[in-house]
Coordinates of C-alpha atoms in Angstrom, one line a residue:
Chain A
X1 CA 76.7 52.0 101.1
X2 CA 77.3 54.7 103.6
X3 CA 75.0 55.0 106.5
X4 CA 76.5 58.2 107.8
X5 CA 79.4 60.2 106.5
X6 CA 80.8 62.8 108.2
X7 CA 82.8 65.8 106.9
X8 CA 84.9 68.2 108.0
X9 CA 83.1 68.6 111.1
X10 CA 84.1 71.1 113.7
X11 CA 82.5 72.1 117.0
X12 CA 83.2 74.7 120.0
X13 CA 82.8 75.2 123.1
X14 CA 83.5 79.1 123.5
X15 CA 87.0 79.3 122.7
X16 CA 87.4 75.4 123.4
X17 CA 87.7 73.6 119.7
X18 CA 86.8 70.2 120.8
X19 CA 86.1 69.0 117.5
X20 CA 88.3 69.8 114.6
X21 CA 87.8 68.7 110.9
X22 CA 86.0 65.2 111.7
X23 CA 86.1 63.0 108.5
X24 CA 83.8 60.0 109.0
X25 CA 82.0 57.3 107.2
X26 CA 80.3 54.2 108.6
X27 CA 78.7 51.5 106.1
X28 CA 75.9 50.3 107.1
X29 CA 75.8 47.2 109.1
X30 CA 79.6 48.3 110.0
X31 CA 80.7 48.7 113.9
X32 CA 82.5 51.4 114.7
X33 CA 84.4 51.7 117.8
X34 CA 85.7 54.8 119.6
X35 CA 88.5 55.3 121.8
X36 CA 90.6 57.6 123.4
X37 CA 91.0 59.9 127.0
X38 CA 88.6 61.6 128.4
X39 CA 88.2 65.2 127.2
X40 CA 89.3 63.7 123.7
X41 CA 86.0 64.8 122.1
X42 CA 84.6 61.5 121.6
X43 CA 81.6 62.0 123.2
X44 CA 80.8 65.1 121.7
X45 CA 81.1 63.8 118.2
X46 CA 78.4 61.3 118.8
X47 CA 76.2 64.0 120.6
X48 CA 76.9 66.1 117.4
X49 CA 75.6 63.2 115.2
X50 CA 72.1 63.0 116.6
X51 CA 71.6 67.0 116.8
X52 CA 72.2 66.9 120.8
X53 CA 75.0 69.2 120.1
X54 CA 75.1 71.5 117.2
X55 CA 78.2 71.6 115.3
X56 CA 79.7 74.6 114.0
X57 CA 80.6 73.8 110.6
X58 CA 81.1 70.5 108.6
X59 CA 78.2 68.3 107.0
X60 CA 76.5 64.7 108.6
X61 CA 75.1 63.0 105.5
X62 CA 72.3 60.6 106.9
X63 CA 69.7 59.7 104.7
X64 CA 71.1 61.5 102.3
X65 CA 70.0 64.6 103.6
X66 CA 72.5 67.0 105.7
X67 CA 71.8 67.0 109.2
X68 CA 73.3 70.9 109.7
X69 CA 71.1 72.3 106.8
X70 CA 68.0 73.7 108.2
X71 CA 65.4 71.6 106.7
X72 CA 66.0 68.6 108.0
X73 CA 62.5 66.7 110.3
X74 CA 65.1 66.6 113.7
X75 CA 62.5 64.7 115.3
X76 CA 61.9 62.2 112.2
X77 CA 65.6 61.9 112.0
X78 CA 66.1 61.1 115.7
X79 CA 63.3 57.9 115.3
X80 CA 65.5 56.1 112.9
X81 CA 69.5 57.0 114.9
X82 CA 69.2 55.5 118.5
X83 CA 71.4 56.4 121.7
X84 CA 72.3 54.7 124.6
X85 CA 73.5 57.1 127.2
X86 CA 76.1 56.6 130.2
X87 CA 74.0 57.0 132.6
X88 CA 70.8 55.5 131.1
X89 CA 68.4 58.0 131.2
X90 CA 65.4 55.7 131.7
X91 CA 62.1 57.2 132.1
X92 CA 61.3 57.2 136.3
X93 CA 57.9 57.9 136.2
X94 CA 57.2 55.1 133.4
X95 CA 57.8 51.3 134.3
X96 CA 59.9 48.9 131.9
X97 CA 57.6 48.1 128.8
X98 CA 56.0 51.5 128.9
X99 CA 59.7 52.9 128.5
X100 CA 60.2 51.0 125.3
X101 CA 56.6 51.7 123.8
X102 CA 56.3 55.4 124.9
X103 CA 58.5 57.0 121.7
X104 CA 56.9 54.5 119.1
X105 CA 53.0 55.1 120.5
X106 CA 53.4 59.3 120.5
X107 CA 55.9 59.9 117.6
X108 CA 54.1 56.6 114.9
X109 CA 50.5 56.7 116.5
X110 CA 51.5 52.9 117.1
X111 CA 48.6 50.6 118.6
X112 CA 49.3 49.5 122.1
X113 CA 49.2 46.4 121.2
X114 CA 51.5 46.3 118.2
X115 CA 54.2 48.3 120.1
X116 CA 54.3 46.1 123.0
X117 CA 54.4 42.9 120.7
X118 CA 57.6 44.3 119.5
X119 CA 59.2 45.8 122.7
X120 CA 58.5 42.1 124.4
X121 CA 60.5 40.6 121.5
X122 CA 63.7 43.4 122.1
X123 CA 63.2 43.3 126.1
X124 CA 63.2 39.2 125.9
X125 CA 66.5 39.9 123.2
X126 CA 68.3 41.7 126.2
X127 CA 67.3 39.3 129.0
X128 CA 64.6 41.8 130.8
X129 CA 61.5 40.4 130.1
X130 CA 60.8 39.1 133.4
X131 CA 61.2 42.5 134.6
X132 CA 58.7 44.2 132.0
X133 CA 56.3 45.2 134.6
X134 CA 58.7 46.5 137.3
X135 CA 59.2 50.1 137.8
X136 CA 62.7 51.1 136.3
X137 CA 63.8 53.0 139.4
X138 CA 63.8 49.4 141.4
X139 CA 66.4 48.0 138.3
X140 CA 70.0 48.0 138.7
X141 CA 72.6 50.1 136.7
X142 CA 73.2 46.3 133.8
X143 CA 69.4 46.1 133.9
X144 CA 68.5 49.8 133.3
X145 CA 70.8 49.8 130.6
X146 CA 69.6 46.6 129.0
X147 CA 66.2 48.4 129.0
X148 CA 67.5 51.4 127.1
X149 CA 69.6 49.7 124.6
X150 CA 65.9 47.7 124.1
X151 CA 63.8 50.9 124.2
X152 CA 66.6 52.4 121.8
X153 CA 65.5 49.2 119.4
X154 CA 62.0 49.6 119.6
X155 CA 62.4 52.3 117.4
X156 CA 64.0 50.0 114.7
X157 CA 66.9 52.4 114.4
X158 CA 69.1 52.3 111.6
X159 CA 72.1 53.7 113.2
X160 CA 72.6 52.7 117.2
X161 CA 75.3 55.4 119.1
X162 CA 76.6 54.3 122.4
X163 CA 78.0 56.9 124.6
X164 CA 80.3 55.0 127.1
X165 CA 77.3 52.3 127.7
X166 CA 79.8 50.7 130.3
X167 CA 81.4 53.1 131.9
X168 CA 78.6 53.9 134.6
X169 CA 78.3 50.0 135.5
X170 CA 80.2 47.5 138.0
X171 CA 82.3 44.8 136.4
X172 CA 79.5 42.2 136.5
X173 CA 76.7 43.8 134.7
X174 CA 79.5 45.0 132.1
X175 CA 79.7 41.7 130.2
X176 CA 75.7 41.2 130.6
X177 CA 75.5 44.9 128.3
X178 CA 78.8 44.0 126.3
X179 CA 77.2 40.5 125.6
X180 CA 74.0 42.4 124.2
X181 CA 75.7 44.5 122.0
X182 CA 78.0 42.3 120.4
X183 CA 74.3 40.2 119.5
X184 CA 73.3 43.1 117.7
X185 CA 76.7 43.5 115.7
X186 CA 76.5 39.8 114.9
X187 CA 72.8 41.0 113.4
X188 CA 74.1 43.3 111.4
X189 CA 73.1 46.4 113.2
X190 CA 75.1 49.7 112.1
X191 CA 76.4 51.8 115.4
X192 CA 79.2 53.8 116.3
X193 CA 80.3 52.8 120.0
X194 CA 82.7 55.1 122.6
X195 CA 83.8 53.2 125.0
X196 CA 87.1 52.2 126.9
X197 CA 87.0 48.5 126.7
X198 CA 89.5 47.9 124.3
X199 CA 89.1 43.9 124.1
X200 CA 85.9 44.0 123.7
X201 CA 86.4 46.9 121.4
X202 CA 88.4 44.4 119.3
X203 CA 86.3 41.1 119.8
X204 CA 83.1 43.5 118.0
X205 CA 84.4 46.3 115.8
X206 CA 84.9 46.4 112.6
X207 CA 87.4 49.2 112.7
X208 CA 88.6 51.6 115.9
X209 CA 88.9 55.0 115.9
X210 CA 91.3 56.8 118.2
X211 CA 90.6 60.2 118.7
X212 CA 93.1 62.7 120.7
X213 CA 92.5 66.5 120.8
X214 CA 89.6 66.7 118.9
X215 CA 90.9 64.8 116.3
X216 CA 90.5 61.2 115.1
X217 CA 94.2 60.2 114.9
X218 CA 94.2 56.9 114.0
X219 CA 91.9 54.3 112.0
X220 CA 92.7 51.0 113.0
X221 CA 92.2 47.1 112.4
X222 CA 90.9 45.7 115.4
X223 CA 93.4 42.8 114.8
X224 CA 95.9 45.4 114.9
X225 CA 95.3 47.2 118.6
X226 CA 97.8 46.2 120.2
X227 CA 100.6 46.9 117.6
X228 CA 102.6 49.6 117.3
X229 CA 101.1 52.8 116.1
X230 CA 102.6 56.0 113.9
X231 CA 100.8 58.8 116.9
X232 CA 102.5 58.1 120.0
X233 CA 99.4 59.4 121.4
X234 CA 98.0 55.9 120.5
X235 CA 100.7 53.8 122.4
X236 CA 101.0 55.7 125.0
X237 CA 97.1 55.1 125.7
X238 CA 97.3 51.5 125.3
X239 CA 100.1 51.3 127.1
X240 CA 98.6 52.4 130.4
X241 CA 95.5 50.2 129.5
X242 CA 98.2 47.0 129.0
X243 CA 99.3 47.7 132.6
X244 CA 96.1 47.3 134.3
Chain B
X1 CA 34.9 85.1 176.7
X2 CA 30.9 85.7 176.6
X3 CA 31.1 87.8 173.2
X4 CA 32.9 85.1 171.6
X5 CA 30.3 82.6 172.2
X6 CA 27.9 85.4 171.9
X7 CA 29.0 86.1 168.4
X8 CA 29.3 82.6 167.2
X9 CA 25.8 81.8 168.6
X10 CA 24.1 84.9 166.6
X11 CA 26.4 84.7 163.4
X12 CA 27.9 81.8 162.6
X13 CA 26.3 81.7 159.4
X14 CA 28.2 84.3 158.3
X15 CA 31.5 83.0 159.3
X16 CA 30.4 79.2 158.0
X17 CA 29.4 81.1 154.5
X18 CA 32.9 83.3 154.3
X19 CA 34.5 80.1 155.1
X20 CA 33.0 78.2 152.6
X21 CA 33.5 81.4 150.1
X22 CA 37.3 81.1 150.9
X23 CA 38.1 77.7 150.3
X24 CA 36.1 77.4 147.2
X25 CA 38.3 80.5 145.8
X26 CA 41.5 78.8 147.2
X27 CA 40.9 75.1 145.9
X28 CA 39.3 76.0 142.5
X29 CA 42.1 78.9 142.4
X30 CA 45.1 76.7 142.8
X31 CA 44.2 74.2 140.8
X32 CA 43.6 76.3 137.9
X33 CA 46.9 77.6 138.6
X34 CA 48.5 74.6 138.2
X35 CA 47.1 74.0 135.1
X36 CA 48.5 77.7 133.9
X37 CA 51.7 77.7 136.1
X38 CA 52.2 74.2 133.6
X39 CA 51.5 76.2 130.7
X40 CA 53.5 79.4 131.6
X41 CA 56.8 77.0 132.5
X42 CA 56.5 75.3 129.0
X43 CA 55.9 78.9 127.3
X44 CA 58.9 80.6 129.5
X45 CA 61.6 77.1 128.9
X46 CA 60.5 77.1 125.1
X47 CA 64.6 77.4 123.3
X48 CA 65.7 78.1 119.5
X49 CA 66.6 75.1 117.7
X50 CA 68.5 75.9 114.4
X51 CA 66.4 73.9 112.8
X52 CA 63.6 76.1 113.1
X53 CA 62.4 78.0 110.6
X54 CA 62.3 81.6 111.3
X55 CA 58.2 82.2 112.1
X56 CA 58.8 79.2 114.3
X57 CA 62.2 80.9 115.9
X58 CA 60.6 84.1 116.5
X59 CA 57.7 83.3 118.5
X60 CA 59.6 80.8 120.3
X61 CA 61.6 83.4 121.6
X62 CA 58.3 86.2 121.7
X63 CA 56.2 83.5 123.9
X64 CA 59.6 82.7 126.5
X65 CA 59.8 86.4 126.8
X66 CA 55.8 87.2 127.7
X67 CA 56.1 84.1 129.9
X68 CA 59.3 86.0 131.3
X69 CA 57.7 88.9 131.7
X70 CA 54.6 88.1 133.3
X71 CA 55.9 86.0 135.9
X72 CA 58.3 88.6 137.4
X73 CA 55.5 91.1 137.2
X74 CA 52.8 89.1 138.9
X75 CA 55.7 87.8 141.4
X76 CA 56.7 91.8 142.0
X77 CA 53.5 92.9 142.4
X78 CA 51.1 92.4 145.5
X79 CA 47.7 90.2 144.9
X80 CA 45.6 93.2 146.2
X81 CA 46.2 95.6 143.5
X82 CA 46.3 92.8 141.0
X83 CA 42.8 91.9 142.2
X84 CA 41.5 95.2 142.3
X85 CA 43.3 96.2 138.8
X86 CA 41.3 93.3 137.5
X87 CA 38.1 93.7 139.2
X88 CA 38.0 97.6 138.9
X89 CA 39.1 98.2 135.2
X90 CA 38.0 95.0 133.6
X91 CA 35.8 92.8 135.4
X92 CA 33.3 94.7 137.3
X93 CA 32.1 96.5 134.1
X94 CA 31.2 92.4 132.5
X95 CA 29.2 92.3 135.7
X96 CA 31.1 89.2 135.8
X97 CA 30.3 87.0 139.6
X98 CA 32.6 88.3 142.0
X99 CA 33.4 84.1 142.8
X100 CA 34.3 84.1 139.4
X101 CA 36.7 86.9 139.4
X102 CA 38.0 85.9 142.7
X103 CA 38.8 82.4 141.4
X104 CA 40.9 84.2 137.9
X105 CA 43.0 86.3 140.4
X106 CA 44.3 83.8 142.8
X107 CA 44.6 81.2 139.6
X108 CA 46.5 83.9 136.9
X109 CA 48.6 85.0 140.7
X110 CA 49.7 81.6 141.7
X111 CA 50.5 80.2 138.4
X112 CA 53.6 82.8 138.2
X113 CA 54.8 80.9 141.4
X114 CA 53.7 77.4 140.3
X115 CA 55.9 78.1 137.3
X116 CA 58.4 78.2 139.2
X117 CA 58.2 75.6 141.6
X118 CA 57.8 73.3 138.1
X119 CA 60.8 75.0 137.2
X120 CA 62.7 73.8 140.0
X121 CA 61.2 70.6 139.8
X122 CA 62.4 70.3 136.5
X123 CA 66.0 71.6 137.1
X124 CA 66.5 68.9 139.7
X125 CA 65.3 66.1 137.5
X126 CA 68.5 67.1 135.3
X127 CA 68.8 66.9 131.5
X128 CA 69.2 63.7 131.2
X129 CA 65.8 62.0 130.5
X130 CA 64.7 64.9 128.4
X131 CA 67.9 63.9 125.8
X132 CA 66.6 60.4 126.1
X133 CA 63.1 61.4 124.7
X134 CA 64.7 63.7 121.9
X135 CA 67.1 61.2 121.2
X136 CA 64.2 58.8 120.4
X137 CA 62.0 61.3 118.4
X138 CA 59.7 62.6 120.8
X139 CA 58.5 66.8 120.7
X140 CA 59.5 68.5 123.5
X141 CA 56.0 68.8 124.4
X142 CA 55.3 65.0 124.3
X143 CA 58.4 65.2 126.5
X144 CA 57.3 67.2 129.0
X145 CA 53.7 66.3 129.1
X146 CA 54.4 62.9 129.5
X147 CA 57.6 62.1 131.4
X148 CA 58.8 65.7 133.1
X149 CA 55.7 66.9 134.1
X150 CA 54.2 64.0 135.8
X151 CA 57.9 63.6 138.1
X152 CA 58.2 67.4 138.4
X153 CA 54.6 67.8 139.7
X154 CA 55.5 64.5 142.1
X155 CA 58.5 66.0 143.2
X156 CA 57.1 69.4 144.0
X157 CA 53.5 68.3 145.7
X158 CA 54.8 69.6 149.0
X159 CA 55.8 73.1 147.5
X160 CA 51.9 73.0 145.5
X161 CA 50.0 72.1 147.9
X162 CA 51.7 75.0 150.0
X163 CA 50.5 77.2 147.5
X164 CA 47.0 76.3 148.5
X165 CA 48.0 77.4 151.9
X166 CA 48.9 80.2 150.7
X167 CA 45.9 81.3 148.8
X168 CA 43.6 80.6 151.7
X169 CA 45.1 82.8 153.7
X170 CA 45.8 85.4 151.0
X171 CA 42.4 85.2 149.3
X172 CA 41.3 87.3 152.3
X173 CA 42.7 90.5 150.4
X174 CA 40.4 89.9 148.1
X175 CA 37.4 91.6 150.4
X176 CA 39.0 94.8 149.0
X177 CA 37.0 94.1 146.2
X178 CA 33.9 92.7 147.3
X179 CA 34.2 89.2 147.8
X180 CA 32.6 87.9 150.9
X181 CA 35.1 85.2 152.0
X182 CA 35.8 85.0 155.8
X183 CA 37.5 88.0 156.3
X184 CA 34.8 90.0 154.6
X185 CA 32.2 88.3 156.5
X186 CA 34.1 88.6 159.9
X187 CA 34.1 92.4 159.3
X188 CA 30.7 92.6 159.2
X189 CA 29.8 90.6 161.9
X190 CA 32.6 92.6 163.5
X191 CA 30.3 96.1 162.5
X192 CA 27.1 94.9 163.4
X193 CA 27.9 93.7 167.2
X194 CA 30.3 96.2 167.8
X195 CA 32.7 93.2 169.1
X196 CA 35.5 94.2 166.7
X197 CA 38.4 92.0 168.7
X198 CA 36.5 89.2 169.3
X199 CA 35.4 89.1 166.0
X200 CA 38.7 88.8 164.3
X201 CA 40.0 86.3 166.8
X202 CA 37.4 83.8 165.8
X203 CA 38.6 85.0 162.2
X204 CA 42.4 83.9 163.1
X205 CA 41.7 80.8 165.1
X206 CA 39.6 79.3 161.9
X207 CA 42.1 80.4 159.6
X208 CA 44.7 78.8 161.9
X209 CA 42.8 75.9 162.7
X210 CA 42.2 75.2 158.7
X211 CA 45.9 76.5 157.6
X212 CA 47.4 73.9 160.9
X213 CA 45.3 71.2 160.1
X214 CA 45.9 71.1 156.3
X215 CA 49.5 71.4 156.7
X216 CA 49.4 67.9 158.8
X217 CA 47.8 66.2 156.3
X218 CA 49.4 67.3 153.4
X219 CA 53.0 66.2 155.2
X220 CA 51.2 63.0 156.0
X221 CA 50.0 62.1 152.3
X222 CA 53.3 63.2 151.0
X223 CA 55.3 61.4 153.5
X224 CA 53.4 58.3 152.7
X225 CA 53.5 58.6 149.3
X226 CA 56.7 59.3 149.0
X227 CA 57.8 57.5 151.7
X228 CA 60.3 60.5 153.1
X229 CA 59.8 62.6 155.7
X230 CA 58.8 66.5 154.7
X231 CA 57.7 69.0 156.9
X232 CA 55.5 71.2 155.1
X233 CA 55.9 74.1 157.6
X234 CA 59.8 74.5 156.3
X235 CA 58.2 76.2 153.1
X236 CA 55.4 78.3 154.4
X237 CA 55.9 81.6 153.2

């Protein structure tokens, strides 16, 4: 069964097509990774999915209900698709627990009690329940983002995107995020990943996208990465990445 | 250097009274405009979603545009004939208390400029945590009443509480009208002894004295709050 399904999707930025006739379908419970260069539109594809961008033309079927129709709940829609930014985007003025119980308490009317109950179970699931009372300017960049991707779960999401959850991180706290998403994929959770770690893009997803142009060139095998590829585009990429 | 003393000997009631008068209209003033300044940012920053339906996209964009409009014409027009617009051709014939009035003016005058000190404060917080509360659901006015608000107002308290400043110094136009803050006072005491100069240095050096004095310890309560130096002087207008 599809969870989302994506069809000829096309987006603009003025005269910019960054997007250009997206076909996409995830099953639930399925990982999805994303690659590519930057500027490939990867990004903005997974901005488009939760409404942060509008696309110009195309469908999103989630829920079966089209996304780009206007008479879709966006805010209803947004509690059950999480996203886990590149640069975090924790709440500053809120310390760790209140940043996973805020959305849940104002947009279900959840008790206190009951939303905390469940954010201890996600924060203690990302190894950051020690630090539930701290503020989360005082956390480090792994940390913060160990608290979104729990605050993202709070919401018991049916769809989890990750835009480039890594990429703002030093090497260490990589693996420490990495290790937290690859939990949830053993779970069963459905989400659609950009990212440039390629092994670890392998080691977790079901299938890899490459996308070049605005364009999703290439559906790969993870067991097939590192083979050769009919785009050249696709070689070329991994090519570089072999020779770091 | 004997009228001075003589004048603060045989009225300092008035000038204690017109003091009091002017910092009741400043404090209670600002505040309120705070509260409006709030309300007029939200109103003014208030976008078309393409989900809305067409009611809801047409008085999104009806509200942005009063909020628009009435900051830049409170912002391009002075407080006195605001004050005297208001007073003259509205409240005077309510017989409404002249400290009443006084307090709307300064608060519906510095809420056009709170707005945009929020608006700042908001522009430097960047986009970011806002798409992390849409992203899990939340209005935009859960949003900003509960996570921007709270760090804009934080990160602008110096630029506020300047306002504050501002309005105890500037509430003195209000005499024009009929309000008997310090300035109104000092004038009469000014009339009545004949010692016109001497009056309206006492005037200066207690506005001074007030203005200086509350300038120290608002950079003192925001430095140790915020632990970062910040000279409030820097954004006296």
């Amino acid at each position: 069964m599809n969870i989302i399904e994506v069809k000829n999707l096309n987006k603009s930025f003025g005269s910019n097509l960054v997007l250009k006739d997206i076909n996409l379908s995830v099953e639930k419970g399925e990982v999805i990774a994303l690659i590519g260069s930057s500027g490939s539109g990867k990004s903005t594809l997974l901005r488009c999915l939760n409404l942060l961008e509008k696309a110009d033309h195309g469908s999103i079927i989630y829920h079966k209900k089209n996304l780009l129709s206007n008479k879709i709940n966006i805010e209803k829609m947004r509690q059950s698709m999480g996203m886990v930014f590149q640069s975090f985007n924790l709440f500053e003025n809120l310390n760790v627990i209140d940043n996973c119980t805020i959305a849940c308490r104002l947009t279900k009317n959840e008790k206190k009690d009951k939303a905390e109950k469940r954010a201890i179970k996600y924060l203690k699931q990302v190894n950051m329940l020690d630090y539930a009372k701290a503020s989360s300017t005082t956390l480090s960049g792994g940390q913060k983002q160990r608290v979104a991707i729990a605050r993202a779960l709070c919401m018991n999401p049916d769809l989890l995107l990750f835009d480039e959850p890594t990429s703002a991180l030093d090497p260490e706290s990589v693996q420490d995020v990495l290790d937290v998403i690859k939990d949830l994929a053993e779970q069963g959770m459905s989400m659609i990943i950009v990212t440039h770690e390629i092994l670890f893009a392998k080691d977790v997803a079901d299938r890899i996208l490459f996308m070049a142009d605005g364009v999703i060139v290439e559906d790969i095998k993870p067991e097939n990465i590192f083979k050769e590829h009919s785009d050249d585009r696709v070689n070329t990429f991994l090519k570089r990445y072999n020779s770091f | 250097m004997n009228n001075i003393v003589y004048l603060l000997q045989n009225y300092y009631p008035l000038f204690i009274e017109g003091l009091y008068v002017t910092l009741l209209v400043a404090i209670i003033g600002t505040f309120g405009g705070i509260i409006l300044g709030l309300g007029l940012y939200f109103l003014r920053a208030l976008k078309v979603h393409f989900t809305d339906k067409s009611i809801k996209r047409l008085s999104k964009k009806f509200f942005s545009f009063l909020a628009t409009a009435y900051i830049d014409i409170i912002r391009g027009t002075p407080m006195i004939v605001q004050g005297a617009l208001f007073w003259y051709g509205f409240a005077a014939h309510l017989n409404m208390n002249i400290l009443v009035a006084a307090t709307i003016i300064i608060a519906f005058n510095t809420a056009a400029y709170i707005a945009e000190i929020i608006r700042s404060g908001v522009i430097a917080l960047g986009i970011g945590q806002i798409e992390a509360g849409q992203s899990l659901g939340m209005s935009r006015f859960q949003i900003m009443l509960r996570i921007i608000f709270p760090q804009a107002i934080k990160n602008s308290l110096p630029s506020l509480l300047n306002e504050l400043i501002v309005n105890i110094k500037d509430s003195s136009v209000l005499s024009i009208i009929g309000l008997t803050d310090l300035f109104y006072n000092a004038r009469g005491a000014a009339s009545e002894s004949l010692l016109v100069n001497q009056a309206y240095v006492i005037v200066a050096v207690i506005y001074f004295i007030i203005t200086f004095s509350l300038s120290k310890i608002i950079s003192y309560v925001v430095e140790k709050k915020t632990n970062n130096k910040y000279d409030i002087k820097s954004t006296s207008v």
